N, CA and C atoms as an extended XYZ file, in Angstrom:
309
Properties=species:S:1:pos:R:3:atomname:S:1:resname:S:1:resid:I:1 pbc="F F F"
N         0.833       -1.171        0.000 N   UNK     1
C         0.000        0.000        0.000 CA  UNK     1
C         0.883        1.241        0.000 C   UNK     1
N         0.815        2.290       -0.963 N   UNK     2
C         1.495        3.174       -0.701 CA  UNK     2
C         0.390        4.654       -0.129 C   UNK     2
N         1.127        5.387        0.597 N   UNK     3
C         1.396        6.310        1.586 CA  UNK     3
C         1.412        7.562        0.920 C   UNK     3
N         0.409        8.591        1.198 N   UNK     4
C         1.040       10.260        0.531 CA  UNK     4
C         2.163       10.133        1.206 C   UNK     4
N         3.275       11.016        1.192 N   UNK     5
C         3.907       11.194        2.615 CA  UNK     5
C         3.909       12.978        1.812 C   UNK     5
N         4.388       13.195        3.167 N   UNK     6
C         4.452       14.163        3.629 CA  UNK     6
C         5.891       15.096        3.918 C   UNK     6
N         6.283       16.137        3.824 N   UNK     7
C         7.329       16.502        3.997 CA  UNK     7
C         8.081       15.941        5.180 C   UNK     7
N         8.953       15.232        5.679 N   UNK     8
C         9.686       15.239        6.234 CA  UNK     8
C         9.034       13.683        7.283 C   UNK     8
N         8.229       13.073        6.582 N   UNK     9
C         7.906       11.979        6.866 CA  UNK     9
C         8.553       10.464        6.294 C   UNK     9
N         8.106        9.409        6.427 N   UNK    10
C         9.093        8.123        5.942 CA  UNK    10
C         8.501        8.558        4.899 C   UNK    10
N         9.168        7.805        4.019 N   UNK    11
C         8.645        6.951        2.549 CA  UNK    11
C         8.735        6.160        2.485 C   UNK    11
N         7.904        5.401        1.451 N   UNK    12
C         7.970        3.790        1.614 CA  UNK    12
C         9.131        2.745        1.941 C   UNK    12
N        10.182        3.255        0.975 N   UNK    13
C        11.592        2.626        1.194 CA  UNK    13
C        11.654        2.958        2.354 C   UNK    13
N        11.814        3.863        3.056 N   UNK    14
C        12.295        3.845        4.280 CA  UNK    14
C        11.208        3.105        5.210 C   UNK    14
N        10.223        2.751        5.188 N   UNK    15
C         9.305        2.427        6.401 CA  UNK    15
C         9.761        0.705        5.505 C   UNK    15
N        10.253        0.245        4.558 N   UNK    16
C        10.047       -1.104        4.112 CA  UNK    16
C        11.466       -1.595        5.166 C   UNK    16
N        12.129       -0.616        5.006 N   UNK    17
C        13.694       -0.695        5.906 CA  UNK    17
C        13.056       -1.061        7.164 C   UNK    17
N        12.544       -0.383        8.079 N   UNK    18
C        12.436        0.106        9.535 CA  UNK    18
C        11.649       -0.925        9.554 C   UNK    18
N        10.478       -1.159        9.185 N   UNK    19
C         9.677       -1.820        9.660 CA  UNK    19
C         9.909       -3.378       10.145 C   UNK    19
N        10.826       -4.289        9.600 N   UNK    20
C        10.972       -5.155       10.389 CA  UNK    20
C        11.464       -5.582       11.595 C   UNK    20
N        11.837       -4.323       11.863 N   UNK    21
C        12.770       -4.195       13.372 CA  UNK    21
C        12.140       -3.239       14.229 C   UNK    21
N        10.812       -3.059       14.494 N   UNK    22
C        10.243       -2.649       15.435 CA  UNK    22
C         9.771       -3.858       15.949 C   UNK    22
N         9.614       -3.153       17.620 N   UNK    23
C         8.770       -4.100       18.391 CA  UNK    23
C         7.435       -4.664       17.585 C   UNK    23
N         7.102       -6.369       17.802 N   UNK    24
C         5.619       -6.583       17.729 CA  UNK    24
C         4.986       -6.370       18.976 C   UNK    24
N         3.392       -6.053       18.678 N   UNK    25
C         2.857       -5.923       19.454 CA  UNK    25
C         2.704       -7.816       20.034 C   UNK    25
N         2.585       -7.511       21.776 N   UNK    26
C         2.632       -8.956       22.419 CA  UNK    26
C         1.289       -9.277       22.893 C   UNK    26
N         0.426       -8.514       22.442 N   UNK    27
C        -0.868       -9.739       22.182 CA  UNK    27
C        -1.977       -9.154       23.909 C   UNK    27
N        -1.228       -8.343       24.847 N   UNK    28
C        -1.353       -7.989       25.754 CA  UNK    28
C        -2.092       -6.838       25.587 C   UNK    28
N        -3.548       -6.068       26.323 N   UNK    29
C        -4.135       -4.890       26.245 CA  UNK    29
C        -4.619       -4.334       24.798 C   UNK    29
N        -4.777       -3.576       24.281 N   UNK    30
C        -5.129       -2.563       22.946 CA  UNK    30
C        -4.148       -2.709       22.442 C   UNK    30
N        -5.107       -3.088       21.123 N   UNK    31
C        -3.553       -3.109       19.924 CA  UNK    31
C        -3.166       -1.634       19.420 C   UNK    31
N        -2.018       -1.525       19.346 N   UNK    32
C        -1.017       -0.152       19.567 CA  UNK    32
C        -1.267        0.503       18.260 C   UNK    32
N        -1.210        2.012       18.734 N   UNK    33
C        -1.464        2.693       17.301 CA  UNK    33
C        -0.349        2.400       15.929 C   UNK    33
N        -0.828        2.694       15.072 N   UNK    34
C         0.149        2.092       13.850 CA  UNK    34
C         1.255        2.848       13.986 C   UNK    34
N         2.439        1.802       14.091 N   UNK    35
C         4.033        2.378       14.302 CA  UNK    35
C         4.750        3.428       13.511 C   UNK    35
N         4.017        3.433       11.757 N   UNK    36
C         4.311        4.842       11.372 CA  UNK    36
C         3.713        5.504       11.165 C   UNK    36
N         2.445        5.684       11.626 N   UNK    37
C         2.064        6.839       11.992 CA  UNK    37
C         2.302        7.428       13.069 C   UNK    37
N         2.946        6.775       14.316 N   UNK    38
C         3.517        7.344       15.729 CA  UNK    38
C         4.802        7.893       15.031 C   UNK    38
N         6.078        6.948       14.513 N   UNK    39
C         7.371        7.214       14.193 CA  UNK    39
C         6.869        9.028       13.419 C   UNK    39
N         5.938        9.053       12.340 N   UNK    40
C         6.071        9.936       11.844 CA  UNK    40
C         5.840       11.410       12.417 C   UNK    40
N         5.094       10.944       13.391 N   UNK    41
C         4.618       12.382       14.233 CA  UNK    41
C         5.734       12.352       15.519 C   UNK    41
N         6.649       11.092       15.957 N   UNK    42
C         7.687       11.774       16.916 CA  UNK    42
C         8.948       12.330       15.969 C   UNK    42
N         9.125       11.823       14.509 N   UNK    43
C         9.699       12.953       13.433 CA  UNK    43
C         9.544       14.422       13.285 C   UNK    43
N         8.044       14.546       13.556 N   UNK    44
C         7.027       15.858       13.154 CA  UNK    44
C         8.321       17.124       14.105 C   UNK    44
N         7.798       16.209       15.705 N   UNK    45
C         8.486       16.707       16.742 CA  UNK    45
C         9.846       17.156       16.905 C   UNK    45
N        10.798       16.127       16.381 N   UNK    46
C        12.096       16.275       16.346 CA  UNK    46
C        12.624       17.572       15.458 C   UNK    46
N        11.615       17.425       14.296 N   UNK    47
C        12.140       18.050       13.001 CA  UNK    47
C        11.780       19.399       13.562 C   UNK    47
N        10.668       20.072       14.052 N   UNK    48
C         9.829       21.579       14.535 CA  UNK    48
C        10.371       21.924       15.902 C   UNK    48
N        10.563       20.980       16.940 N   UNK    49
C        11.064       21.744       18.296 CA  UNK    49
C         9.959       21.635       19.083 C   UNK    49
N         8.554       21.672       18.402 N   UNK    50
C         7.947       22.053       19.030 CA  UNK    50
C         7.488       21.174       20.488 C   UNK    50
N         6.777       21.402       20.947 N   UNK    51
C         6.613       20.734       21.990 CA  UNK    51
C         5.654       19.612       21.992 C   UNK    51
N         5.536       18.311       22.549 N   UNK    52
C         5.041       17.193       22.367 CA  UNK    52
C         2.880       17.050       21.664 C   UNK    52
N         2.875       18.329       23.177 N   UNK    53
C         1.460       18.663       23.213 CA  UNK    53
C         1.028       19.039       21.695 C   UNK    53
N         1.862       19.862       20.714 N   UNK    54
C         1.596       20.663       19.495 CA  UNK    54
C         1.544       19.436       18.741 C   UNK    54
N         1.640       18.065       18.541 N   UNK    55
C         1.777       17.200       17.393 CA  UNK    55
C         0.518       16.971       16.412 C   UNK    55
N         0.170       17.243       15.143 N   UNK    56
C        -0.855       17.226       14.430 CA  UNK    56
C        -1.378       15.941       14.737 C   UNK    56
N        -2.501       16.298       15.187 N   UNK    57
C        -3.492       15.183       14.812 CA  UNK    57
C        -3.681       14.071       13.906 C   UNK    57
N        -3.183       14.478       12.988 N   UNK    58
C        -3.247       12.899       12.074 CA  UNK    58
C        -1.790       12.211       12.569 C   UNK    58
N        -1.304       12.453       13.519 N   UNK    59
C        -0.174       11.271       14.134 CA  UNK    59
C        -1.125       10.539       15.241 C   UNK    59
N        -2.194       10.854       15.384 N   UNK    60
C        -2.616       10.376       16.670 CA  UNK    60
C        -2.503       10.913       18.007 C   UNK    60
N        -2.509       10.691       19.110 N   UNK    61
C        -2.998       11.455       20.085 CA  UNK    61
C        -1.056       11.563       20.786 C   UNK    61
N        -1.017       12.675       20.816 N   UNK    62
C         0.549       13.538       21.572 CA  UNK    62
C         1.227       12.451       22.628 C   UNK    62
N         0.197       12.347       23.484 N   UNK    63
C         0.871       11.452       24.631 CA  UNK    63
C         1.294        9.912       24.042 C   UNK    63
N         0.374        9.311       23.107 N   UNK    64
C         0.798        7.913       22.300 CA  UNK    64
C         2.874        8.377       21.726 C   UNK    64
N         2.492        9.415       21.188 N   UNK    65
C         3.997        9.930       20.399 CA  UNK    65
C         5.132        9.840       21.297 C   UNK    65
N         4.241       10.623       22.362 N   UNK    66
C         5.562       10.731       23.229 CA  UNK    66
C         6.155        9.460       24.420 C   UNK    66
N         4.807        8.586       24.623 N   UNK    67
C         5.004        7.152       25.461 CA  UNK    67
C         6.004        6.189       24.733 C   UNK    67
N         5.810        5.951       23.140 N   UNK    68
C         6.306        5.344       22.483 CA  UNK    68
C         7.528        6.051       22.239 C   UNK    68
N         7.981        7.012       22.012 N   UNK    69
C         9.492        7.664       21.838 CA  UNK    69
C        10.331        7.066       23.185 C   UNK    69
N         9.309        7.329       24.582 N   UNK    70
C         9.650        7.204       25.389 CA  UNK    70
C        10.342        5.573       26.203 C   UNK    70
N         9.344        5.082       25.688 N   UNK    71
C         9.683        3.570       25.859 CA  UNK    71
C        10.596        2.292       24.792 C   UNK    71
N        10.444        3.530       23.977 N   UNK    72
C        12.117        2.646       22.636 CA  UNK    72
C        13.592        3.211       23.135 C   UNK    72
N        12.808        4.596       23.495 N   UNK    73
C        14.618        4.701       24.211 CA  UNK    73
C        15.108        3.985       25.141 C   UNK    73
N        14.121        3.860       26.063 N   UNK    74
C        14.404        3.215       27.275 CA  UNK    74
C        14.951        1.721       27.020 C   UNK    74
N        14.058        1.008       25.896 N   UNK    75
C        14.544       -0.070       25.748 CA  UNK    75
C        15.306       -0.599       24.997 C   UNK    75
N        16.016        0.650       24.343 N   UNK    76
C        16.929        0.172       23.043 CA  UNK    76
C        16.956        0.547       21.960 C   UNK    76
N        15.533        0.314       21.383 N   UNK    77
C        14.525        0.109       20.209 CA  UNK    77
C        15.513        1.270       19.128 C   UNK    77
N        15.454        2.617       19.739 N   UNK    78
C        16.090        3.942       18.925 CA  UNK    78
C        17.494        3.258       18.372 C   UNK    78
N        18.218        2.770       19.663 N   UNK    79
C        19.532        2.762       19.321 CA  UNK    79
C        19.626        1.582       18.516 C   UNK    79
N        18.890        0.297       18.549 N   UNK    80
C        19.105       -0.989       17.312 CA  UNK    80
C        19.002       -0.387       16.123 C   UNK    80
N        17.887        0.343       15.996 N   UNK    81
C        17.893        0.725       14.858 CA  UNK    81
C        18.322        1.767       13.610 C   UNK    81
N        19.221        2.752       14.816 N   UNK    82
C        20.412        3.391       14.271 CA  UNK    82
C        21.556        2.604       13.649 C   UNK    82
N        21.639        1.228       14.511 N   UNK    83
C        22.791        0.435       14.232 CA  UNK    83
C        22.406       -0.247       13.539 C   UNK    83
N        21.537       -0.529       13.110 N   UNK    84
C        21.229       -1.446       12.244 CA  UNK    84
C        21.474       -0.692       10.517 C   UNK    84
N        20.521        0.581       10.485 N   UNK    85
C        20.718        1.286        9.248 CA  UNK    85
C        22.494        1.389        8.841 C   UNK    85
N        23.008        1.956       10.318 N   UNK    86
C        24.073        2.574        9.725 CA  UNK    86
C        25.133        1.067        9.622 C   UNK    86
N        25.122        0.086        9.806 N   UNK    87
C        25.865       -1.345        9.581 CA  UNK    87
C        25.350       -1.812        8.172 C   UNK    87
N        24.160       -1.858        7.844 N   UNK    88
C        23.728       -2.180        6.087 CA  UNK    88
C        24.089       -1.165        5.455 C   UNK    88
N        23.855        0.213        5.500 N   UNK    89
C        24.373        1.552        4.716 CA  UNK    89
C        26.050        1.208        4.470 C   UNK    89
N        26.832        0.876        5.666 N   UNK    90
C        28.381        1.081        5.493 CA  UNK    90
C        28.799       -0.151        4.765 C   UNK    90
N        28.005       -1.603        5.035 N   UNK    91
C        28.180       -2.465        4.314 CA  UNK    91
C        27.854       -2.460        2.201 C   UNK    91
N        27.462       -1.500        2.185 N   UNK    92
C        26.710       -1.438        0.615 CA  UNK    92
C        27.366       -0.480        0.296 C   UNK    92
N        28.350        0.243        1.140 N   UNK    93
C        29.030        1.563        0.453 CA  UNK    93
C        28.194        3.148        0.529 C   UNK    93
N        27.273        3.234        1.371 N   UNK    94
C        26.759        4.257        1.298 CA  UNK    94
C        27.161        5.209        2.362 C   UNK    94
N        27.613        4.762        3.375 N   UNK    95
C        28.144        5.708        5.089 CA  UNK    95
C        29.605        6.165        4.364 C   UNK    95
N        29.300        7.613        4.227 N   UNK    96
C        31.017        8.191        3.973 CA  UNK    96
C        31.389        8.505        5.796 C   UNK    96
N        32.670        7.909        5.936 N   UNK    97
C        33.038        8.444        7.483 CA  UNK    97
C        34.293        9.389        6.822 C   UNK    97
N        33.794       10.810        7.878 N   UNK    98
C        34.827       11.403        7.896 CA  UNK    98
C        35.560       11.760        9.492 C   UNK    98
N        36.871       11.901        9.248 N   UNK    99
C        37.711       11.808       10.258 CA  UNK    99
C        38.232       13.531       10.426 C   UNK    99
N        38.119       14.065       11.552 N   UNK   100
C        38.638       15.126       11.546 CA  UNK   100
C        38.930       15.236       13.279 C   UNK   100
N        40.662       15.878       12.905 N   UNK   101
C        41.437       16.018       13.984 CA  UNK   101
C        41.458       17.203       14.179 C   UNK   101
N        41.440       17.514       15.792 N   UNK   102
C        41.805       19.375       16.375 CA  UNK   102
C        42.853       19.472       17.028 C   UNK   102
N        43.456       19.719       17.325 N   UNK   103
C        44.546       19.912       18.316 CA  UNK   103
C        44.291       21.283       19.265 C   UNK   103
């Protein structure tokens, strides 16, 4: 299914990337709002400054944005999946590292 997106939101390639390495939901309480539509509105956030409360409505409700930001950090979730992009990116030739010394 493809997605308008939106300025500064995933695109498909990128949500086809991400998406297998989020948490599943464990079957426990309400099934969880859809993961990119949360990811995209704690983007919204990151990208504007603004404050959690301000997140547009079509991400779903502010506090969902900010529980879930809140509970991938805590558990990892952010940081696997930094490492994960940036270990396939450097493996395929795409991560330029640059080295710079100060004295």
């Amino acid at each position: 299914m493809s997605v308008v997106v939106r300025r500064g939101e995933l695109t498909d390639k990128a949500w086809a990337r991400i998406e297998p390495l989020l948490p599943a939901m464990d079957g426990r309480g309400r099934p969880w709002r859809d993961h990119r539509q949360v990811i995209d509105g704690i983007l919204w956030r990151l990208r504007t400054g603004a404050p959690w409360r301000d997140i547009p409505e079509r991400y779903g409700p502010w506090q969902t944005c900010y529980e879930r930001f809140k509970r991938w950090e805590q558990d990892g979730t952010w940081a696997r999946l930094l490492e994960e992009m940036q270990v396939k990116d450097d493996s395929i030739g795409q991560v330029e590292f640059t080295v710079s010394i100060d004295s």
